[in-house]
Coordinates of C-alpha atoms and ligand atoms in Angstrom, one line a residue:
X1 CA -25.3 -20.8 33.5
X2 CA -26.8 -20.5 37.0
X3 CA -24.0 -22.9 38.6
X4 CA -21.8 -20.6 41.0
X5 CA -18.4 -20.0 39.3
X6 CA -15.9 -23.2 39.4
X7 CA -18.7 -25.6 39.4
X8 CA -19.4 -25.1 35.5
X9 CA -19.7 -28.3 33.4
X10 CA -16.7 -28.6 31.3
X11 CA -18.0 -30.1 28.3
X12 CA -20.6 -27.2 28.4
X13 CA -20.7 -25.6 25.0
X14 CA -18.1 -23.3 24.1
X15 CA -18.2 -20.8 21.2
X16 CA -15.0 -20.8 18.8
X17 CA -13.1 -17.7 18.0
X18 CA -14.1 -17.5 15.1
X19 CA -17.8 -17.8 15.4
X20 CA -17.6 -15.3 17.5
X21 CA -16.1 -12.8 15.5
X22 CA -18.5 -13.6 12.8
X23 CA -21.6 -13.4 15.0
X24 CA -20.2 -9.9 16.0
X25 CA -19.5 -8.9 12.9
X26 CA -23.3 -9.6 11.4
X27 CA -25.0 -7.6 13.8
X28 CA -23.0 -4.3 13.8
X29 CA -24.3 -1.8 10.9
X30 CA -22.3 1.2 10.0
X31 CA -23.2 4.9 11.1
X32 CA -24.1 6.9 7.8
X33 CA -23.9 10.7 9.6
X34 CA -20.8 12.5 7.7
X35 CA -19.1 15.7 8.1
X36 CA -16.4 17.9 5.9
X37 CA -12.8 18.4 6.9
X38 CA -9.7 20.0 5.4
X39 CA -7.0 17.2 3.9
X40 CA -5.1 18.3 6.7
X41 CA -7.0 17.3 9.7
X42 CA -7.6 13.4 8.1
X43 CA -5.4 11.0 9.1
X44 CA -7.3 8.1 10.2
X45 CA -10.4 9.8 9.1
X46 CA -12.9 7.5 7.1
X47 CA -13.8 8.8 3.7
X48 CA -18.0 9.0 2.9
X49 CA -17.2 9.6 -0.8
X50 CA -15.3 8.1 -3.1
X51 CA -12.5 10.6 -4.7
X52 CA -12.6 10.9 -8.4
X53 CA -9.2 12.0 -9.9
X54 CA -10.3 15.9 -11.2
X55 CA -7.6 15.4 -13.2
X56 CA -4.9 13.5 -15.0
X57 CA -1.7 11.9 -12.8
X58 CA 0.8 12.6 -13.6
X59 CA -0.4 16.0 -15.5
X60 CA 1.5 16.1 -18.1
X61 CA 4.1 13.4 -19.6
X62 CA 7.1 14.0 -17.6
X63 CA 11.0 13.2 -17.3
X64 CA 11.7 10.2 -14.9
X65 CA 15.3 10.9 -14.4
X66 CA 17.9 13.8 -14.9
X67 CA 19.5 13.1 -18.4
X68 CA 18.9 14.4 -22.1
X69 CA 15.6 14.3 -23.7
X70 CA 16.0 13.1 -27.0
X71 CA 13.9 11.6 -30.2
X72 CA 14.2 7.7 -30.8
X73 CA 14.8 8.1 -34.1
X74 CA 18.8 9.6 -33.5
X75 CA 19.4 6.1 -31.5
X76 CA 22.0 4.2 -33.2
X77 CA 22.0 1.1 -34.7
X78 CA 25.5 0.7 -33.8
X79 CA 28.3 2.6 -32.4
X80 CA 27.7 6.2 -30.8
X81 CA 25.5 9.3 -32.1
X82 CA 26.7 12.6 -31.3
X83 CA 23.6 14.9 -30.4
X84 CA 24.0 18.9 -30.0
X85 CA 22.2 20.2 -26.5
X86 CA 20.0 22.9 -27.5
X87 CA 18.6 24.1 -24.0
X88 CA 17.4 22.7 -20.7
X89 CA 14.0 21.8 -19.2
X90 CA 13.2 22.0 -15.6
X91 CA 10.6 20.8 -13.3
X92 CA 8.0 23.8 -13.8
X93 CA 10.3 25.8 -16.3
X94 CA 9.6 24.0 -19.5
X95 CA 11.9 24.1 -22.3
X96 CA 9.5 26.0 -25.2
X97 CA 10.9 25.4 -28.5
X98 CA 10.4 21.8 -30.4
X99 CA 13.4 19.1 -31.0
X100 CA 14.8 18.3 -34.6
X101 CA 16.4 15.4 -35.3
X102 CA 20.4 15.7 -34.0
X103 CA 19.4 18.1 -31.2
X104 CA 18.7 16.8 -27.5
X105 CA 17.4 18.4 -24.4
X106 CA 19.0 19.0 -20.9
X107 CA 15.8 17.4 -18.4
X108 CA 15.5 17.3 -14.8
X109 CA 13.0 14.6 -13.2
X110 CA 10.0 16.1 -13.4
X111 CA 10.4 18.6 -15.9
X112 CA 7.6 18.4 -19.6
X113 CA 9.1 16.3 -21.8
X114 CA 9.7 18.9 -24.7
X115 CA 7.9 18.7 -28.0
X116 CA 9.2 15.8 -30.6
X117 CA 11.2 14.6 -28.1
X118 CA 10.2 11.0 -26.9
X119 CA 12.7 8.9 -24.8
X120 CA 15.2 10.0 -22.0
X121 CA 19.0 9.0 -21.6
X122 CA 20.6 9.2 -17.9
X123 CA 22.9 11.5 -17.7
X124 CA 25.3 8.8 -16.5
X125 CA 24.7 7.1 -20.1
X126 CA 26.1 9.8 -22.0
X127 CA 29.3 11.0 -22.7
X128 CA 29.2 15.0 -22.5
X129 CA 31.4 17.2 -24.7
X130 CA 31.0 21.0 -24.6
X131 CA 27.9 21.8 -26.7
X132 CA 26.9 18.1 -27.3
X133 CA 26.1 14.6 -25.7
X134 CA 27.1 11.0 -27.1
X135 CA 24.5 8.2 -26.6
X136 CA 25.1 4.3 -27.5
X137 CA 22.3 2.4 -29.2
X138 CA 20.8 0.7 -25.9
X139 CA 18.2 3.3 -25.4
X140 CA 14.5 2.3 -26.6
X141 CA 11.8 5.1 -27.4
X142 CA 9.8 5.9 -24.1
X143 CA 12.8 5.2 -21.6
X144 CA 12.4 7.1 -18.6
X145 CA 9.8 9.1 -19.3
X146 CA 6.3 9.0 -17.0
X147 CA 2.9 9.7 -19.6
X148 CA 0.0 11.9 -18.2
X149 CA -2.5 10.3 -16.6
X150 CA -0.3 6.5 -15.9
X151 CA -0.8 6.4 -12.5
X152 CA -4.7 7.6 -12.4
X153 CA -6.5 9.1 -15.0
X154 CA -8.6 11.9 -15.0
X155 CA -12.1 10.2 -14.1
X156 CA -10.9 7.4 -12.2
X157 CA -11.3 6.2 -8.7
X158 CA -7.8 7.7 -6.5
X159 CA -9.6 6.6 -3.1
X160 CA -12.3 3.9 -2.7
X161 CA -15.4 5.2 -0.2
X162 CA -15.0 3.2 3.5
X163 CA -11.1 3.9 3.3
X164 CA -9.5 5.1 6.7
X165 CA -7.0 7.2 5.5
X166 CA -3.4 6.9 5.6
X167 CA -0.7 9.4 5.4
X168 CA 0.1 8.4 1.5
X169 CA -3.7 9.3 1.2
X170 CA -3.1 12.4 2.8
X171 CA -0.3 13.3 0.0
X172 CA -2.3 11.6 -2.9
X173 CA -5.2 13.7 -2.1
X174 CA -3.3 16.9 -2.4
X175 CA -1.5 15.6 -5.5
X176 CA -4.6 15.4 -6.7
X177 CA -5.9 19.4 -5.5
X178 CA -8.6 18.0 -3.4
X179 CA -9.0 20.1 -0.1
X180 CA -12.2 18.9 1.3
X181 CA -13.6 15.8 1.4
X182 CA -16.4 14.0 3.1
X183 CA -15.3 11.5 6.3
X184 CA -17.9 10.0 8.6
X185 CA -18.0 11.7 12.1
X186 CA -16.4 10.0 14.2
X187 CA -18.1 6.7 16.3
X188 CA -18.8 8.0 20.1
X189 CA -18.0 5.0 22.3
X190 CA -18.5 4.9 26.1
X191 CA -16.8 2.7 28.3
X192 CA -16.7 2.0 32.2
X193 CA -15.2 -0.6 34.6
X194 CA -17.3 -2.3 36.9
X195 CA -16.1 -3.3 40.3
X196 CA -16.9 -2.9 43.8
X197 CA -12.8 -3.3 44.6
X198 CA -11.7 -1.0 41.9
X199 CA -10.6 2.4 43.0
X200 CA -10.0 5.5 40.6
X201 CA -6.4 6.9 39.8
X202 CA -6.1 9.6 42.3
X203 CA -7.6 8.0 45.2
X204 CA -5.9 6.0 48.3
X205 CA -6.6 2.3 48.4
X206 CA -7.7 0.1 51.3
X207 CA -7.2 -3.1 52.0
X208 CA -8.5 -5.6 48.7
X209 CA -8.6 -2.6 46.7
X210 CA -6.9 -2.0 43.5
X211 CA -6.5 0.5 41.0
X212 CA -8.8 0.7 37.7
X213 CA -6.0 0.1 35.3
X214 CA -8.8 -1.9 32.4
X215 CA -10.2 1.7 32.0
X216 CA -6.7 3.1 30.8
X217 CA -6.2 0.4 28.7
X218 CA -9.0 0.7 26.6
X219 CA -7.9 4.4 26.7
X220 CA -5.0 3.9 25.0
X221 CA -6.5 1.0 22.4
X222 CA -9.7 3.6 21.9
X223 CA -7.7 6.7 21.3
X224 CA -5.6 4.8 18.6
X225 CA -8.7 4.4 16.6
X226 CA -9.6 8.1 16.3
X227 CA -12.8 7.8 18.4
X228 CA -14.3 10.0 20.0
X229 CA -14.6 9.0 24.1
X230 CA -16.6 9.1 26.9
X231 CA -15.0 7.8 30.1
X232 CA -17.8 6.8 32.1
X233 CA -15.6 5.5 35.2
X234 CA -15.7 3.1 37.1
X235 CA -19.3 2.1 37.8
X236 CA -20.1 -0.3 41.3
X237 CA -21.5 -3.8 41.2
X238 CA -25.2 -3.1 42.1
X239 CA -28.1 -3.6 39.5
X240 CA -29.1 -0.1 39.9
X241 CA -26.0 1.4 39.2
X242 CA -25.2 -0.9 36.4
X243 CA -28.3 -0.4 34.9
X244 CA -28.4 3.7 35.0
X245 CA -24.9 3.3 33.2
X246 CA -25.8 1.3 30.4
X247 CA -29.0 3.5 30.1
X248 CA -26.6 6.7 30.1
X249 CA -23.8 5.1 28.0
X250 CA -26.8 3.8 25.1
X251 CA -28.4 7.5 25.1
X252 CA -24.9 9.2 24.1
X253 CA -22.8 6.4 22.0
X254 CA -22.8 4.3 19.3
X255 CA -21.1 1.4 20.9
X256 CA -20.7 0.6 24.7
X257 CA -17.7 -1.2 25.9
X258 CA -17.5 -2.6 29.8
X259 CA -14.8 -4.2 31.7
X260 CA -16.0 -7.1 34.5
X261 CA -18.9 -8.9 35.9
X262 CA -19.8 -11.1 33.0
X263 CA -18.4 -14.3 34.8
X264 CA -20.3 -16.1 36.9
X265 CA -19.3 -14.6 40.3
X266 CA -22.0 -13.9 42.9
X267 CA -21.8 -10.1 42.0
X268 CA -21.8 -10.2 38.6
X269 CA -25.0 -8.1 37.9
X270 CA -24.1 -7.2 34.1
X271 CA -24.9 -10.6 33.3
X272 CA -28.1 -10.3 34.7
X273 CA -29.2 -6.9 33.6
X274 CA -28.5 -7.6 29.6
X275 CA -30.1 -10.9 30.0
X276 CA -33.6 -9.0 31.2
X277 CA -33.2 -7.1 28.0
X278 CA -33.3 -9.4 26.1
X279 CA -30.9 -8.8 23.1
X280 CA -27.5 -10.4 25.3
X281 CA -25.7 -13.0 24.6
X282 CA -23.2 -14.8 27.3
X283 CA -20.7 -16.5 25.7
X284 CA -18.4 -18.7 26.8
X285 CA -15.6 -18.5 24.0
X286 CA -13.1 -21.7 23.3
X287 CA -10.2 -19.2 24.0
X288 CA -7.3 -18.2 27.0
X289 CA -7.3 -15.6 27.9
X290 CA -10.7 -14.1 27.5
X291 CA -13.1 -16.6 28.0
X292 CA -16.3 -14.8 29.4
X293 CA -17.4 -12.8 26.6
X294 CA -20.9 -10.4 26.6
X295 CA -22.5 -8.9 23.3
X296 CA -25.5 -7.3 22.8
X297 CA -27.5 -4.5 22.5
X298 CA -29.1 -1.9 25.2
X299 CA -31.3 0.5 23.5
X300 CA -30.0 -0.7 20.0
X301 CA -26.8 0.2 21.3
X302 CA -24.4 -2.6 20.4
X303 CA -22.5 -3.8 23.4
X304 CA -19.3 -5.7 24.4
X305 CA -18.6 -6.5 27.9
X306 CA -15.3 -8.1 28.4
X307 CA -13.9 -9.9 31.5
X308 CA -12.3 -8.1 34.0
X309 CA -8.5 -9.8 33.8
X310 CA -6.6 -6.9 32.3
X311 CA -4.6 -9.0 30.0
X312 CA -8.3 -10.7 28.5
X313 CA -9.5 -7.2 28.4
X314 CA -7.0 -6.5 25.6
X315 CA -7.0 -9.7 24.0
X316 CA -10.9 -9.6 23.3
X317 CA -10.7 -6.0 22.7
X318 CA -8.3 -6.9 19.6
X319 CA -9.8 -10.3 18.3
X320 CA -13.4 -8.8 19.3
X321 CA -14.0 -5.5 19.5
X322 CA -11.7 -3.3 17.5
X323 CA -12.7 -5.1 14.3
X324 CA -16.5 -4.3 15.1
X325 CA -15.9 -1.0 16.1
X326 CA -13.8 -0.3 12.4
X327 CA -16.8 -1.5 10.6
X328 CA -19.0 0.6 13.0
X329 CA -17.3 3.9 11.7
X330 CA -17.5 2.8 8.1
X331 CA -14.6 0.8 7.0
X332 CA -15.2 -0.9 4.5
X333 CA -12.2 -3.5 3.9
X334 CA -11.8 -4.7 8.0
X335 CA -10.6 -8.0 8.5
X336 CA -9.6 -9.8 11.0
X337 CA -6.4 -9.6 13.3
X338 CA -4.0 -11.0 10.7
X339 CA -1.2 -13.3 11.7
X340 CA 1.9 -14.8 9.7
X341 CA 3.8 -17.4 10.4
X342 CA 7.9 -18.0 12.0
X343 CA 9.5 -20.5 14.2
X344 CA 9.4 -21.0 17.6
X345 CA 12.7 -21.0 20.0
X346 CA 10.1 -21.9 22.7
X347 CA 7.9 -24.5 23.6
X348 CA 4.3 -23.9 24.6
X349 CA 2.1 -26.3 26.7
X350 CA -1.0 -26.2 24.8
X351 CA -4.5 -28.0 25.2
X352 CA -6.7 -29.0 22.3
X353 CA -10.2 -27.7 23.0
X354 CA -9.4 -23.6 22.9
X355 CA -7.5 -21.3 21.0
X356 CA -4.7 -20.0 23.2
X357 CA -2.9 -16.2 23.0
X358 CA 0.5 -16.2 24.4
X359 CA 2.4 -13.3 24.8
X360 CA 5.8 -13.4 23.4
X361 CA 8.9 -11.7 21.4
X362 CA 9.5 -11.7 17.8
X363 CA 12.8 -10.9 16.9
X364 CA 15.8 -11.9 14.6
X365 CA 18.2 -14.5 15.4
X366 CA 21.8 -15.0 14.8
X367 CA 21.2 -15.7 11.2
X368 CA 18.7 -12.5 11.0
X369 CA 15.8 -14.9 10.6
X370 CA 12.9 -14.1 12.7
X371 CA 12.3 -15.9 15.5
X372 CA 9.6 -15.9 18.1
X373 CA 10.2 -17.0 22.3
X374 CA 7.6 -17.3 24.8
X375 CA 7.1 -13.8 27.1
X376 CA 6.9 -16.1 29.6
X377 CA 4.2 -15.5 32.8
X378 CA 1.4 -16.0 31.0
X379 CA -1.3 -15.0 33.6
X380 CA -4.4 -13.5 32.7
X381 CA -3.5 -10.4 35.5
X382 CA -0.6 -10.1 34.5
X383 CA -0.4 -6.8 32.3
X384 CA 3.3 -6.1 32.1
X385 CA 3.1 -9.4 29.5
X386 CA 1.5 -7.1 27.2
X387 CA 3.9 -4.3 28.0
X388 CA 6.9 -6.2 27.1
X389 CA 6.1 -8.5 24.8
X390 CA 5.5 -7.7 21.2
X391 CA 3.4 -10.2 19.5
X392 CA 0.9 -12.7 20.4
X393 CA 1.6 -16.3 19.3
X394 CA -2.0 -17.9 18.7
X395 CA -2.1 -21.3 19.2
X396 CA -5.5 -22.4 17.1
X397 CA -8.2 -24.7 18.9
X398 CA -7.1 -28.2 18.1
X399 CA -3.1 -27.5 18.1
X400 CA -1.6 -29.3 20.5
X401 CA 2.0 -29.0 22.4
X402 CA 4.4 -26.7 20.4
X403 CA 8.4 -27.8 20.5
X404 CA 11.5 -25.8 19.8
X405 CA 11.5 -24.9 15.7
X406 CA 7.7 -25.6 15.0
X407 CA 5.8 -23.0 13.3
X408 CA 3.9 -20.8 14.8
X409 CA 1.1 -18.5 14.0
X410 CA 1.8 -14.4 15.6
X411 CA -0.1 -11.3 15.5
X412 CA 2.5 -8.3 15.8
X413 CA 1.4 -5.7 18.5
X414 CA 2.4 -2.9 15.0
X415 CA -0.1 -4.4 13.0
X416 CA -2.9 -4.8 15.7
X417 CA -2.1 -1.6 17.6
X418 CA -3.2 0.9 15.2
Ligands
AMP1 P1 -14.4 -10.0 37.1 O1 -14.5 -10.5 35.6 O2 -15.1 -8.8 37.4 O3 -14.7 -11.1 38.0 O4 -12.8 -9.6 37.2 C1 -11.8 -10.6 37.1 C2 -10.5 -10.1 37.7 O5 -10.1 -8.9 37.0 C3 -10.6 -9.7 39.2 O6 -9.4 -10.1 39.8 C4 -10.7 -8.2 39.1 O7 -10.3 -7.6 40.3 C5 -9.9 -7.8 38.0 N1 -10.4 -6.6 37.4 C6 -11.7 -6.4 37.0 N2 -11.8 -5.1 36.5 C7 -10.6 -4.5 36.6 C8 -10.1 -3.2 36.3 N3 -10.9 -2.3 35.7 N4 -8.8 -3.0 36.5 C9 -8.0 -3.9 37.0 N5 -8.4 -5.2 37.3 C10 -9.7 -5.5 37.1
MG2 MG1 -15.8 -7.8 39.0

């Protein structure tokens, strides 16, 4: 590890992606602090409780469909049965009175299934006269109608605990009249860029400058999350500096994220500065991009410092670090970026020896099957792969060359992008 960059031995031992996931994923422990919040403000929260149903879902038993609530017993054998329509229920007007035999109701979807009665016709199965309906015998008792308590009974579990709500959770809990419920707080995560040629939005740039663009990205894939941030800049490439940030950044958070200097560049400091404490670990992961990786902890803080090519930053970020940071909140079913598989109208170039993330475009074909093609460019700088493209095709350690109409593995930027 102390070779100067370029120099390194290439059989030296590299860590699969896998491994390295797992090795993440073991030493991060959830935060326990909760707080209470309104249904309304918890989209994307994480629930600390489970949700018990208060009551019965549906309520009561209910109509399924507009039609005529009727009682099995008047279905035919053969033929038609004339039925005389003795009043009509609506969703949250119920109909009072009880049905004899020969009588049927009037129901709207929704609407308590009137007493006696137990199946409902569609409207579009009978024939209507003035004061009275015709059915066929092809109706069976319990047609169309929903029973109380079906889809969750009262007692049950409606939301498991470690669920980051979505918006049907958002509607199931108010079916359900819950108002408040008890969500973690949110994970505080600080992140900076290191740098000494990285120059902040806002200010001009001399000559083998550039601007901080890693610090924006992780912006945007942080805020998705539902974190709450602290930007702690851009940060220089001195030991002193480095080491006041980490300091700072493991005082306030619960996870530290940092951008450059874990190569093995002459200025690389962070490298150095974990290692003295002790808890680091340099990895050199079998991937492309992405291949420098940092984890740790300062101060029990954990750590992930990522490479400093913008397009590795978000590739590790999504194999890496968003996974550990879910679990970090208290999600309790993460799993790994998940991938599925379609044919390639490309062909990739492709070593054995690393797993490879290329940037490309799933779309449909001709035929409307889906088909992915190569973004092209596929330098580690280059960010506007990420911007155009909308998958990654991951090309696992020992595949080798890919040809037109292979299969292909992809994660879709919608499924990874929260
Ligand atoms: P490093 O890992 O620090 O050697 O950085 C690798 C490459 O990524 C260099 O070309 C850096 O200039 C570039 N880079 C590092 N950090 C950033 C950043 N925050 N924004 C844009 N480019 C960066
Ligand atoms: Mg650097």
């Amino acid at each position: 590890m102390s070779q100067p960059a370029g120099k390194l031995d290439p059989h030296e031992f590299k860590l699969d992606v896998s491994e390295a996931q797992h090795r993440i994923w073991q030493d991060c422990t959830p935060i326990t602090d909760y707080q209470m919040i309104s249904v309304r403000e918890a989209l994307h929260r994480i629930l600390a409780e489970a949700i018990i149903s208060p009551i019965d879902v549906p309520a009561y038993t209910n109509s399924a469909v507009d039609g005529y609530a009727i009682l099995s017993t008047d279905i035919p054998e053969q033929g038609r049965q004339k039925l005389q329509v003795i009043g009509t229920a609506f969703a949250g007007e119920p109909f009072t009175g009880e049905l004899q035999p020969g009588q049927a109701v009037r129901i709207m979807t929704g609407a308590v299934i009137p007493e006696g009665a137990n199946c409902v016709v569609m409207q579009e199965q009978v024939q209507l006269h003035q004061s009275h309906v015709e059915i066929s015998g092809q109706h069976r008792g319990g047609e169309n109608i929903r029973r109380a308590g079906e889809d969750l009974a009262a007692g049950a579990i409606a939301l498991a605990e470690g669920k980051r709500l979505i918006p049907a959770d958002l509607g199931l809990l108010a079916s359900l009249g819950v108002n408040e419920i008890r969500v973690r707080r949110r994970l505080r995560v600080a992140f900076f860029s290191t740098g000494n040629e990285l120059r902040s939005l806002g200010e001009p740039l001399a000559k083998g400058q550039i601007y901080d663009s890693n610090r924006y990205t992780l912006l945007g894939m942080l805020k998705a999350l539902d974190l709450e941030l602290i930007d702690l800049g851009v940060v220089k490439d001195d030991p002193q500096s480095l080491r006041q940030a980490l300091f700072a950044a493991a005082d306030e958070a619960d996870a530290i994220i940092t951008s450059g200097g874990v190569s093995v560049g002459e200025a690389d400091y962070i490298r150095e500065i974990m290692q003295s404490l002790g808890k680091m670990h340099f990895w050199q992961i079998a991937m492309k991009p992405g291949r420098p990786l940092a984890y740790g902890r300062i101060a029990d803080t954990p750590l992930f410092g990522l490479p400093g090519n913008p397009v590795a930053v978000m590739i590790t970020f999504y194999q890496f670090v968003q996974p550990a940071l879910l679990k970090l909140s208290g999600v309790s079913n993460v799993h790994a970026p998940q991938c599925f598989r379609v044919r390639s109208a490309s062909s990739f170039r492709k070593r054995p020896g690393r797993t490879e993330f290329q940037r490309a475009i799933l779309e449909t074909d001709v035929h409307g099957e889906l088909q992915v093609r190569s973004f092209g460019k596929q330098g580690s700088g280059i960010l506007r792969s990420m911007s155009e493209a909308n998958c990654l095709v991951v090309l696992p350690k020992d595949r080798e060359d890919v040809a037109v109409g292979d299969w292909v593995d992809v994660q879709v930027f919608e499924g990874l992008m929260h």
